[in-house]
């Protein structure tokens, strides 16, 4: 399948492309819908599970962030969207697996029953593998992007998800939390569970946008701080929000070592603020147009703050 | 990590490279061992699970086949090995998941306890994701291979594993077997469960070896027939062998629709023979040096025949 077809007329295409934050999010939503709309050769039950997991209510933070950092030319817009959708597929796959009975045993996600509750464990696991695999397929098939860039993007994604990235984070979260004793170790876990994919999304956007090394490094620092802040805010949300506010199971971290459980909500909030402030500085250094990204951060953390306070 | 470093001295390297079948298999084994030997940053439990699953006793059919079809030049040998190891990682990931309690609920695989029995379900699932993801990383990082070829290889692998490939096969196997009514539908399932990855391995070898389209098409046909024959022989093995002979749980297909259960062992054997004969014809058409591949087939099916008769 050609994902970046130059013949597509961006003015009349099904999805709207604008620079406004809400419009980017809407374009991501529509593109995700198209990418899993009709899947010939895919068993119906599996298709439904994929759609259920991927198309639930979500802020689409990672693909929107990737798009805003890429600052794509009109010709690159569809590629930036597709690359963001690939990251969202990986993120969704990780959520499906995290929610399994043998992991967090969660019932609600994205305001819906978790995928294994709705479709059974075997189909849920296969939907996750399908999404993860498709993500790499999308990267490989970004026809408008030069092959050396595609290869670099695929390596970035593999490193982020792999056994010293997201997978390591989940292993420690499920089987190694009791060994975490101090804030540094917990921040390292937050980094693995959330930061690596934030950084991968941001870095993939920067690579697509052709940023030179120094600016790329600033983008990485920005995303690392944002990711850790996001996970800390999530832990605060877990403690304070209701399931309907959070759109997923909450109060599940009670016996887990988090910054909140170890040092209290007040210190966790301070740490979160510090990371957000560092993120803003790094963003300024990166030279990426800051306004829509700052707006994204404001929206994200306003919701989280409202729920967490 | 540079996987195909031209500075490696192939004469003195840790792994032996020869054209002989056993030596290729031994080289695959050693390279797999190196690729998961030391994994800095990977939680210990996860490392052990990955090694347990990947390094169990196996014929390494897919990587050996890939290597033999690629007929690599001395400079390409390590790339051919690494690409084969990537396919073996994907295959191993699929075995870990197939064996889970919510799928086939198997106890023994590759002469060892299945990964979830030895390490728990959560670590087993994460080991599978780690292996699958690393496979795409390896393909992306084949530095000696031109980027357009790497991108093509990644797309091939994604298509083979994805929701209309291996993942679809497992979904039908676990949740859709009861709807299979005729030989064509069962052969289609055998194709998805085994054929697609055989074809991907063979095709990746052919692409690495630079085969032109007509020869590539013959390689695909060869591998398709071989894969279906292999799965049918596996069903015969399930019926007739003991667990120690097979190295995995057997007699688990009793209530599943297979060619053996629907039409009896005799017709399944005939079908298997027919596919093997078609595979040999296609191999001859492909122009790939046939001798070591025919020897591989002979060894594979001799074992299976001995167990199945």
Coordinates of C-alpha atoms in Angstrom, one line a residue:
Chain A
X1 CA 0.0 0.0 0.0
X2 CA 1.3 3.4 -0.8
X3 CA 0.8 5.6 2.2
X4 CA 2.4 8.8 0.9
X5 CA 0.9 9.1 -2.5
X6 CA 1.9 12.4 -4.2
X7 CA -1.3 12.2 -6.2
X8 CA -3.5 12.8 -3.2
X9 CA -5.0 16.2 -3.3
X10 CA -4.6 17.6 0.2
X11 CA -7.3 20.2 -0.3
X12 CA -10.0 17.7 -1.1
X13 CA -8.8 14.6 0.8
X14 CA -11.1 13.0 3.3
X15 CA -8.9 14.2 6.2
X16 CA -8.5 17.9 7.0
X17 CA -5.0 19.2 7.5
X18 CA -4.4 22.4 9.4
X19 CA -1.8 23.7 11.8
X20 CA -4.3 24.3 14.6
X21 CA -4.0 21.8 17.5
X22 CA -7.5 20.4 17.3
X23 CA -7.4 20.0 13.6
X24 CA -4.1 18.0 13.8
X25 CA -5.8 15.8 16.4
X26 CA -8.8 15.4 14.2
X27 CA -6.6 14.6 11.2
X28 CA -4.8 11.9 13.2
X29 CA -8.2 10.5 14.3
X30 CA -9.4 10.3 10.7
X31 CA -6.2 8.8 9.4
X32 CA -6.2 6.1 12.1
X33 CA -9.8 5.3 11.1
X34 CA -8.7 5.0 7.5
X35 CA -5.7 2.8 8.3
X36 CA -7.9 0.2 10.1
X37 CA -11.1 0.9 8.2
X38 CA -11.2 -2.1 5.9
X39 CA -8.7 -4.8 6.4
X40 CA -9.2 -7.5 3.8
X41 CA -7.9 -10.9 4.8
X42 CA -8.1 -10.1 8.5
X43 CA -10.5 -12.3 10.6
X44 CA -13.5 -10.2 11.6
X45 CA -13.1 -10.7 15.3
X46 CA -9.5 -9.5 15.1
X47 CA -10.5 -6.4 13.0
X48 CA -13.1 -5.4 15.6
X49 CA -10.6 -5.9 18.4
X50 CA -8.0 -3.7 16.6
X51 CA -10.6 -1.0 16.0
X52 CA -11.9 -1.2 19.6
X53 CA -8.5 -0.7 21.0
X54 CA -7.2 1.9 18.6
X55 CA -10.2 4.1 18.1
X56 CA -11.3 4.5 21.7
X57 CA -11.4 8.1 23.1
X58 CA -7.8 9.4 23.3
X59 CA -5.9 12.7 23.2
X60 CA -3.5 11.2 20.6
X61 CA -0.7 13.0 22.4
X62 CA 2.2 11.2 20.7
X63 CA 1.1 11.5 17.0
X64 CA 0.1 15.2 17.6
X65 CA 3.4 15.9 19.2
X66 CA 5.3 14.2 16.3
X67 CA 3.3 16.2 13.8
X68 CA 3.9 19.5 15.5
X69 CA 7.7 18.8 15.8
X70 CA 8.0 17.7 12.2
X71 CA 6.4 21.0 11.0
X72 CA 5.7 19.1 7.7
X73 CA 5.5 20.8 4.3
X74 CA 2.2 20.2 2.5
X75 CA 3.8 17.3 0.7
X76 CA 5.1 15.7 3.9
X77 CA 1.8 16.1 5.9
X78 CA 0.4 12.7 5.1
X79 CA 3.8 11.1 6.0
X80 CA 3.9 13.0 9.3
X81 CA 0.3 11.8 10.0
X82 CA 1.1 8.2 9.1
X83 CA 4.3 8.2 11.2
X84 CA 2.3 9.5 14.1
X85 CA -0.3 6.8 13.6
X86 CA 2.4 4.2 13.6
X87 CA 3.5 5.5 17.0
X88 CA -0.1 5.5 18.2
X89 CA -0.4 1.9 17.1
X90 CA 2.6 0.9 19.1
X91 CA 1.3 2.8 22.1
X92 CA -2.1 1.1 21.8
X93 CA -0.4 -2.3 21.5
X94 CA 1.4 -1.6 24.8
X95 CA -1.9 -0.5 26.5
X96 CA -3.6 -3.7 25.4
X97 CA -0.8 -5.8 26.9
X98 CA -0.5 -3.7 30.1
X99 CA -4.2 -4.3 30.8
X100 CA -4.1 -8.1 30.5
X101 CA -5.0 -10.1 33.6
X102 CA -1.3 -11.3 34.0
X103 CA -0.2 -7.6 34.0
X104 CA -2.4 -4.8 35.5
X105 CA -5.7 -6.7 35.1
X106 CA -7.5 -3.6 34.1
X107 CA -11.2 -3.4 33.1
X108 CA -11.6 0.0 31.5
X109 CA -9.4 1.8 29.0
X110 CA -10.2 4.8 26.8
X111 CA -13.7 4.9 28.3
X112 CA -14.4 1.3 27.1
X113 CA -14.0 -2.2 28.4
X114 CA -10.3 -3.3 27.9
X115 CA -9.7 -5.3 24.8
X116 CA -9.3 -8.6 26.5
X117 CA -12.6 -8.0 28.4
X118 CA -14.4 -7.3 25.1
X119 CA -12.7 -9.9 22.9
X120 CA -11.0 -12.4 25.0
X121 CA -7.3 -12.6 25.9
X122 CA -6.1 -14.5 22.8
X123 CA -7.6 -12.0 20.4
X124 CA -6.4 -9.1 22.5
X125 CA -2.8 -10.3 22.4
X126 CA -3.0 -10.9 18.6
X127 CA -4.5 -7.4 18.1
X128 CA -1.5 -6.0 19.9
X129 CA 0.9 -8.0 17.8
X130 CA -1.0 -6.9 14.7
X131 CA -0.8 -3.2 15.6
X132 CA 2.9 -3.4 16.6
X133 CA 3.8 -5.1 13.3
X134 CA 1.7 -2.8 11.2
X135 CA 3.5 0.2 12.8
X136 CA 6.8 -1.1 11.3
X137 CA 5.1 -1.8 8.0
X138 CA 3.8 1.8 7.9
X139 CA 7.3 3.2 8.5
X140 CA 8.8 0.9 5.8
X141 CA 6.2 2.0 3.3
X142 CA 6.4 5.8 3.7
X143 CA 7.1 6.1 0.0
X144 CA 7.6 9.9 0.0
X145 CA 10.4 9.6 2.6
X146 CA 13.9 8.7 1.4
X147 CA 14.9 5.1 2.3
X148 CA 17.8 6.1 4.6
X149 CA 15.4 8.2 6.7
X150 CA 12.8 5.4 6.8
X151 CA 15.5 2.9 8.0
X152 CA 16.5 5.4 10.7
X153 CA 12.9 5.9 11.8
X154 CA 12.4 2.1 12.0
X155 CA 15.5 1.7 14.1
X156 CA 14.4 4.5 16.4
X157 CA 11.0 2.8 16.9
X158 CA 12.5 -0.6 17.5
X159 CA 14.9 0.8 20.1
X160 CA 12.1 2.6 21.9
X161 CA 9.8 -0.4 22.1
X162 CA 12.4 -3.1 22.7
X163 CA 13.7 -5.0 25.7
X164 CA 15.7 -2.1 27.0
X165 CA 12.8 0.4 26.4
X166 CA 9.1 0.1 26.8
X167 CA 9.3 -3.7 27.2
X168 CA 11.8 -3.3 30.0
X169 CA 9.6 -0.7 31.7
X170 CA 6.6 -3.0 31.7
X171 CA 8.7 -5.9 33.0
X172 CA 10.0 -3.8 36.0
X173 CA 6.5 -2.4 36.5
X174 CA 4.9 -5.8 36.8
X175 CA 7.7 -7.9 38.3
X176 CA 10.2 -5.5 39.8
X177 CA 8.4 -2.6 41.5
X178 CA 9.1 -4.0 45.0
X179 CA 12.9 -3.5 44.4
X180 CA 12.5 0.2 43.7
X181 CA 13.7 2.2 46.7
X182 CA 14.4 5.8 45.7
X183 CA 13.2 8.6 43.4
X184 CA 15.9 8.1 40.8
X185 CA 14.8 4.4 40.3
X186 CA 11.2 5.4 40.0
X187 CA 12.0 8.2 37.6
X188 CA 14.0 5.7 35.5
X189 CA 10.9 3.5 35.5
X190 CA 8.7 6.4 34.5
X191 CA 11.2 7.1 31.7
X192 CA 11.0 3.6 30.4
X193 CA 7.2 3.3 30.7
X194 CA 6.3 6.7 29.1
X195 CA 9.4 8.7 28.3
X196 CA 11.0 6.5 25.7
X197 CA 7.9 6.5 23.4
X198 CA 7.5 10.3 23.9
X199 CA 11.1 10.8 22.9
X200 CA 10.8 8.4 20.0
X201 CA 7.7 10.2 18.8
X202 CA 9.4 13.6 19.1
X203 CA 12.6 12.4 17.6
X204 CA 10.8 10.7 14.7
X205 CA 9.1 14.0 14.0
X206 CA 12.4 15.9 14.2
X207 CA 14.1 13.3 11.8
X208 CA 11.2 13.6 9.4
X209 CA 11.5 17.4 9.6
X210 CA 15.2 17.2 8.9
X211 CA 16.4 18.9 12.1
X212 CA 20.2 19.0 12.5
X213 CA 21.9 17.2 15.4
X214 CA 22.0 20.1 18.0
X215 CA 18.3 20.9 17.6
X216 CA 17.5 17.2 17.6
X217 CA 19.3 16.8 20.9
X218 CA 17.1 19.7 22.4
X219 CA 14.0 17.9 21.0
X220 CA 15.1 14.7 22.8
X221 CA 15.6 16.6 26.1
X222 CA 12.2 18.3 25.7
X223 CA 10.4 15.0 25.2
X224 CA 12.2 13.2 27.9
X225 CA 11.1 15.8 30.5
X226 CA 7.6 15.9 29.1
X227 CA 7.3 12.1 29.2
X228 CA 8.4 11.9 32.8
X229 CA 6.1 14.7 33.8
X230 CA 3.3 13.0 32.0
X231 CA 3.8 9.7 33.8
X232 CA 4.1 11.4 37.2
X233 CA 0.8 13.3 36.5
X234 CA -0.7 10.0 35.6
X235 CA 0.3 8.5 38.9
X236 CA -1.3 11.6 40.6
X237 CA -4.4 11.0 38.5
X238 CA -4.5 7.4 39.5
X239 CA -4.6 8.4 43.2
X240 CA -7.2 11.2 42.9
X241 CA -9.5 10.8 40.0
X242 CA -12.5 8.6 39.4
X243 CA -12.6 6.0 36.7
X244 CA -15.0 8.1 34.6
X245 CA -12.8 11.1 34.8
X246 CA -9.6 9.1 33.9
X247 CA -11.3 6.9 31.3
X248 CA -9.5 3.9 32.8
X249 CA -9.1 2.0 36.0
X250 CA -7.7 4.1 38.8
X251 CA -6.5 3.4 42.4
X252 CA -4.6 0.4 41.1
X253 CA -1.2 1.8 42.1
X254 CA -2.0 1.8 45.8
X255 CA 0.6 -0.9 46.7
X256 CA 3.0 0.1 43.9
X257 CA 6.1 2.2 44.5
X258 CA 5.4 5.5 42.6
X259 CA 6.7 9.0 43.4
X260 CA 3.2 9.7 44.8
X261 CA 3.2 6.6 47.1
X262 CA 6.8 7.1 48.3
X263 CA 7.0 10.8 48.8
X264 CA 3.4 12.1 48.7
X265 CA 1.4 14.0 46.2
X266 CA 3.0 17.4 47.0
X267 CA 6.6 16.3 46.1
X268 CA 5.3 14.4 43.1
X269 CA 3.6 17.7 41.9
X270 CA 6.8 19.6 42.5
X271 CA 8.8 17.1 40.4
X272 CA 6.2 17.2 37.7
X273 CA 6.4 21.0 37.6
X274 CA 10.2 20.9 37.4
X275 CA 10.2 18.5 34.5
X276 CA 7.6 20.7 32.7
X277 CA 9.7 23.8 33.2
X278 CA 12.8 21.9 31.8
X279 CA 10.8 20.7 28.9
X280 CA 9.8 24.3 28.0
X281 CA 13.5 25.4 28.1
X282 CA 14.6 22.6 25.9
X283 CA 11.7 23.3 23.5
X284 CA 12.9 26.9 23.2
X285 CA 16.4 25.7 22.4
X286 CA 15.1 23.3 19.7
X287 CA 13.9 26.1 17.5
X288 CA 10.7 24.2 16.8
X289 CA 7.7 26.6 16.6
X290 CA 6.7 26.5 20.3
X291 CA 3.1 27.9 20.4
X292 CA 1.0 24.8 19.4
X293 CA 3.2 22.5 21.5
X294 CA 2.9 24.7 24.6
X295 CA -0.8 24.8 24.0
X296 CA -0.8 21.0 23.8
X297 CA 1.1 20.8 27.1
X298 CA -1.3 23.3 28.7
X299 CA -4.3 21.3 27.7
X300 CA -2.8 18.0 28.8
X301 CA -1.7 19.2 32.2
X302 CA -4.7 21.3 32.9
X303 CA -6.9 18.2 32.7
X304 CA -4.5 16.2 34.8
X305 CA -4.1 19.0 37.3
X306 CA -7.9 19.4 37.6
X307 CA -8.3 15.7 38.2
X308 CA -5.3 15.4 40.5
X309 CA -6.1 18.3 42.8
Chain B
X1 CA 24.9 -1.6 16.8
X2 CA 26.6 -2.3 13.5
X3 CA 25.6 -5.8 12.5
X4 CA 27.4 -6.0 9.2
X5 CA 30.8 -4.6 10.0
X6 CA 33.1 -5.0 7.0
X7 CA 36.0 -4.9 9.4
X8 CA 35.1 -8.3 10.9
X9 CA 37.6 -11.0 9.8
X10 CA 35.4 -13.9 8.7
X11 CA 38.3 -16.3 9.0
X12 CA 38.9 -15.6 12.7
X13 CA 35.4 -14.6 13.8
X14 CA 33.7 -16.5 16.6
X15 CA 31.2 -18.0 14.3
X16 CA 32.2 -20.4 11.5
X17 CA 30.8 -19.8 8.0
X18 CA 30.7 -22.7 5.5
X19 CA 28.4 -23.7 2.8
X20 CA 27.7 -27.1 4.4
X21 CA 24.2 -27.5 5.9
X22 CA 25.3 -28.3 9.4
X23 CA 27.8 -25.5 9.4
X24 CA 25.2 -23.0 8.4
X25 CA 23.0 -24.2 11.2
X26 CA 25.8 -24.0 13.6
X27 CA 26.7 -20.5 12.5
X28 CA 23.0 -19.4 13.0
X29 CA 23.1 -20.9 16.5
X30 CA 26.3 -19.0 17.4
X31 CA 25.0 -15.8 15.9
X32 CA 21.7 -16.1 17.8
X33 CA 23.7 -16.7 21.0
X34 CA 25.7 -13.5 20.3
X35 CA 22.7 -11.4 19.5
X36 CA 21.1 -12.2 22.9
X37 CA 24.4 -12.8 24.8
X38 CA 24.7 -9.7 26.9
X39 CA 21.8 -7.2 26.8
X40 CA 22.7 -4.2 28.9
X41 CA 19.7 -2.4 30.3
X42 CA 17.5 -5.4 30.0
X43 CA 15.9 -6.7 33.3
X44 CA 17.6 -10.0 34.1
X45 CA 14.4 -12.0 34.3
X46 CA 13.5 -10.8 30.8
X47 CA 17.0 -11.6 29.4
X48 CA 16.7 -15.1 30.8
X49 CA 13.3 -15.6 29.3
X50 CA 14.4 -14.4 25.9
X51 CA 17.4 -16.8 26.0
X52 CA 15.3 -19.6 27.2
X53 CA 12.8 -19.2 24.4
X54 CA 15.3 -18.5 21.6
X55 CA 18.1 -20.8 22.4
X56 CA 16.2 -24.0 23.0
X57 CA 16.9 -27.0 20.7
X58 CA 15.7 -26.2 17.2
X59 CA 16.5 -27.1 13.6
X60 CA 16.6 -23.3 12.6
X61 CA 14.8 -24.2 9.4
X62 CA 13.8 -20.6 8.5
X63 CA 17.2 -18.9 8.9
X64 CA 19.1 -21.8 7.3
X65 CA 16.7 -21.7 4.3
X66 CA 17.1 -17.9 4.1
X67 CA 20.9 -18.3 4.1
X68 CA 20.9 -21.0 1.5
X69 CA 18.6 -19.1 -0.9
X70 CA 20.6 -15.8 -0.5
X71 CA 23.8 -17.7 -1.5
X72 CA 25.7 -14.8 0.1
X73 CA 29.1 -13.5 -1.0
X74 CA 31.7 -13.6 1.8
X75 CA 31.0 -9.9 2.5
X76 CA 27.2 -10.6 2.8
X77 CA 27.4 -13.7 5.0
X78 CA 27.0 -12.0 8.3
X79 CA 24.0 -10.0 6.9
X80 CA 22.4 -13.2 5.7
X81 CA 22.9 -14.7 9.1
X82 CA 21.5 -11.7 10.9
X83 CA 18.5 -11.5 8.6
X84 CA 17.9 -15.2 9.3
X85 CA 18.2 -14.6 13.0
X86 CA 15.6 -11.8 12.7
X87 CA 13.2 -14.3 11.2
X88 CA 14.0 -16.8 13.9
X89 CA 13.2 -14.2 16.5
X90 CA 9.9 -13.5 15.0
X91 CA 9.2 -17.3 14.8
X92 CA 10.2 -17.7 18.4
X93 CA 7.9 -14.8 19.5
X94 CA 5.0 -16.5 17.7
X95 CA 5.8 -19.8 19.5
X96 CA 5.9 -18.1 22.9
X97 CA 2.5 -16.6 22.3
X98 CA 0.9 -19.7 20.7
X99 CA 1.9 -21.7 23.8
X100 CA 0.2 -19.3 26.3
X101 CA -2.7 -20.7 28.5
X102 CA -5.2 -18.5 26.5
X103 CA -4.0 -20.0 23.2
X104 CA -2.7 -23.6 23.0
X105 CA -1.9 -23.9 26.7
X106 CA 1.3 -25.9 26.0
X107 CA 3.8 -27.1 28.6
X108 CA 6.8 -28.2 26.5
X109 CA 8.5 -26.5 23.6
X110 CA 12.0 -27.0 22.1
X111 CA 12.5 -29.8 24.7
X112 CA 12.1 -27.3 27.6
X113 CA 9.2 -26.0 29.7
X114 CA 7.3 -23.3 27.7
X115 CA 8.4 -19.7 28.4
X116 CA 5.3 -18.9 30.5
X117 CA 5.7 -22.0 32.6
X118 CA 9.4 -21.1 33.3
X119 CA 9.0 -17.3 33.7
X120 CA 5.4 -16.5 34.1
X121 CA 2.9 -15.2 31.6
X122 CA 3.8 -11.5 31.8
X123 CA 7.5 -12.0 31.3
X124 CA 6.8 -14.5 28.5
X125 CA 4.6 -12.0 26.6
X126 CA 7.2 -9.2 27.1
X127 CA 9.9 -11.6 25.8
X128 CA 7.9 -12.2 22.7
X129 CA 7.4 -8.4 22.1
X130 CA 11.1 -7.9 22.7
X131 CA 12.1 -10.5 20.2
X132 CA 9.6 -9.3 17.6
X133 CA 10.7 -5.7 18.0
X134 CA 14.4 -6.6 17.9
X135 CA 13.8 -8.4 14.6
X136 CA 12.7 -5.2 13.0
X137 CA 15.7 -3.4 14.6
X138 CA 18.1 -5.9 13.1
X139 CA 16.7 -5.4 9.6
X140 CA 16.9 -1.6 10.0
X141 CA 20.5 -1.9 11.1
X142 CA 21.9 -4.1 8.4
X143 CA 24.5 -1.5 7.6
X144 CA 26.1 -3.4 4.6
X145 CA 22.7 -3.7 2.9
X146 CA 21.6 -0.7 0.8
X147 CA 18.7 1.2 2.5
X148 CA 16.1 0.5 -0.2
X149 CA 16.7 -3.2 0.3
X150 CA 16.4 -2.9 4.0
X151 CA 13.1 -1.1 3.7
X152 CA 11.8 -3.8 1.4
X153 CA 12.9 -6.5 3.8
X154 CA 11.2 -4.8 6.7
X155 CA 8.0 -4.4 4.7
X156 CA 8.1 -8.1 3.8
X157 CA 8.6 -9.1 7.4
X158 CA 5.7 -6.9 8.6
X159 CA 3.4 -8.3 5.9
X160 CA 4.2 -11.8 6.9
X161 CA 3.7 -11.3 10.7
X162 CA 0.8 -8.9 10.5
X163 CA -3.0 -9.3 10.9
X164 CA -3.5 -10.8 7.5
X165 CA -0.5 -13.2 8.0
X166 CA 0.8 -15.1 11.0
X167 CA -1.5 -13.2 13.4
X168 CA -4.6 -14.0 11.3
X169 CA -3.5 -17.7 11.3
X170 CA -3.3 -17.8 15.0
X171 CA -6.6 -16.0 15.5
X172 CA -8.3 -18.6 13.2
X173 CA -6.5 -21.5 14.8
X174 CA -7.5 -20.5 18.3
X175 CA -11.0 -19.0 17.7
X176 CA -12.1 -20.1 14.3
X177 CA -11.2 -23.7 13.8
X178 CA -14.7 -24.9 14.2
X179 CA -15.8 -23.0 11.1
X180 CA -13.3 -24.8 8.9
X181 CA -15.1 -27.3 6.7
X182 CA -13.0 -28.3 3.8
X183 CA -9.4 -29.1 2.8
X184 CA -9.0 -25.7 1.0
X185 CA -9.8 -23.8 4.2
X186 CA -7.5 -25.9 6.3
X187 CA -4.7 -25.5 3.7
X188 CA -5.3 -21.7 3.9
X189 CA -4.9 -21.9 7.7
X190 CA -1.7 -24.0 7.3
X191 CA -0.5 -21.4 4.9
X192 CA -1.1 -18.5 7.3
X193 CA 0.3 -20.4 10.3
X194 CA 3.5 -21.7 8.7
X195 CA 3.6 -20.8 5.0
X196 CA 3.7 -17.0 5.3
X197 CA 6.9 -17.0 7.4
X198 CA 8.5 -19.7 5.2
X199 CA 7.8 -17.6 2.2
X200 CA 9.0 -14.4 3.9
X201 CA 12.3 -16.1 5.0
X202 CA 12.8 -17.5 1.5
X203 CA 11.9 -14.2 -0.2
X204 CA 14.1 -12.2 2.2
X205 CA 17.0 -14.5 1.2
X206 CA 16.2 -14.0 -2.5
X207 CA 15.9 -10.2 -2.1
X208 CA 19.2 -10.1 -0.2
X209 CA 20.8 -12.2 -2.9
X210 CA 19.5 -9.9 -5.6
X211 CA 17.3 -12.4 -7.5
X212 CA 15.3 -10.9 -10.4
X213 CA 11.5 -11.0 -10.4
X214 CA 11.0 -14.3 -12.3
X215 CA 13.4 -16.3 -10.1
X216 CA 11.9 -14.5 -7.0
X217 CA 8.5 -15.7 -8.0
X218 CA 9.7 -19.3 -8.2
X219 CA 11.3 -19.0 -4.8
X220 CA 8.0 -17.8 -3.4
X221 CA 6.2 -20.8 -4.9
X222 CA 8.9 -23.2 -3.6
X223 CA 8.6 -21.8 -0.1
X224 CA 4.8 -21.8 -0.1
X225 CA 4.6 -25.5 -1.0
X226 CA 7.4 -26.3 1.5
X227 CA 5.6 -24.4 4.3
X228 CA 2.3 -26.1 3.7
X229 CA 4.0 -29.5 3.6
X230 CA 5.8 -28.7 6.8
X231 CA 2.6 -27.8 8.6
X232 CA 0.8 -30.9 7.4
X233 CA 3.7 -33.1 8.5
X234 CA 3.6 -31.3 11.9
X235 CA -0.1 -32.2 12.2
X236 CA 0.8 -35.9 11.4
X237 CA 3.6 -35.6 14.0
X238 CA 1.1 -34.3 16.6
X239 CA -1.0 -37.3 16.0
X240 CA 1.7 -40.0 16.1
X241 CA 4.8 -38.9 18.0
X242 CA 5.6 -38.8 21.7
X243 CA 6.4 -35.5 23.4
X244 CA 10.0 -36.4 23.7
X245 CA 10.3 -37.2 20.0
X246 CA 8.6 -34.0 19.0
X247 CA 10.2 -31.8 21.7
X248 CA 6.8 -30.2 22.4
X249 CA 3.3 -31.1 23.5
X250 CA 1.6 -33.5 21.1
X251 CA -2.0 -34.9 20.8
X252 CA -3.3 -31.4 21.3
X253 CA -5.0 -31.3 17.9
X254 CA -7.4 -34.1 18.6
X255 CA -10.5 -32.0 18.5
X256 CA -9.1 -29.4 16.0
X257 CA -10.0 -29.6 12.3
X258 CA -6.7 -30.5 10.5
X259 CA -6.2 -32.4 7.2
X260 CA -5.4 -35.4 9.4
X261 CA -8.5 -35.2 11.6
X262 CA -10.8 -34.5 8.6
X263 CA -9.4 -36.9 6.0
X264 CA -7.2 -39.3 7.8
X265 CA -3.4 -39.7 7.9
X266 CA -3.2 -41.3 4.5
X267 CA -4.7 -38.4 2.6
X268 CA -2.7 -35.9 4.6
X269 CA 0.5 -37.8 3.7
X270 CA -0.5 -37.7 0.0
X271 CA -1.1 -33.9 0.2
X272 CA 2.2 -33.5 1.9
X273 CA 4.0 -35.4 -0.8
X274 CA 2.3 -33.4 -3.5
X275 CA 3.4 -30.1 -2.0
X276 CA 7.0 -31.4 -1.6
X277 CA 7.1 -32.5 -5.2
X278 CA 5.8 -29.0 -6.3
X279 CA 8.3 -27.4 -4.0
X280 CA 11.2 -29.3 -5.8
X281 CA 9.9 -28.2 -9.2
X282 CA 9.7 -24.6 -8.2
X283 CA 13.2 -24.7 -6.6
X284 CA 14.6 -26.0 -9.9
X285 CA 12.9 -23.1 -11.7
X286 CA 14.4 -20.6 -9.3
X287 CA 18.0 -21.3 -10.3
X288 CA 19.1 -21.3 -6.7
X289 CA 21.7 -24.0 -6.0
X290 CA 19.4 -26.9 -5.1
X291 CA 21.7 -29.4 -3.4
X292 CA 21.9 -28.1 0.2
X293 CA 18.2 -27.1 0.1
X294 CA 17.1 -30.6 -1.0
X295 CA 19.3 -32.0 1.7
X296 CA 17.6 -29.7 4.2
X297 CA 14.2 -30.9 3.0
X298 CA 15.3 -34.5 3.2
X299 CA 16.5 -34.2 6.8
X300 CA 13.4 -32.3 7.8
X301 CA 10.9 -34.7 6.3
X302 CA 12.8 -37.9 7.2
X303 CA 12.5 -37.0 10.9
X304 CA 8.9 -36.1 10.4
X305 CA 8.2 -39.2 8.4
X306 CA 9.9 -41.5 10.9
X307 CA 7.8 -40.0 13.7
X308 CA 4.6 -40.0 11.8
X309 CA 4.6 -43.5 10.4

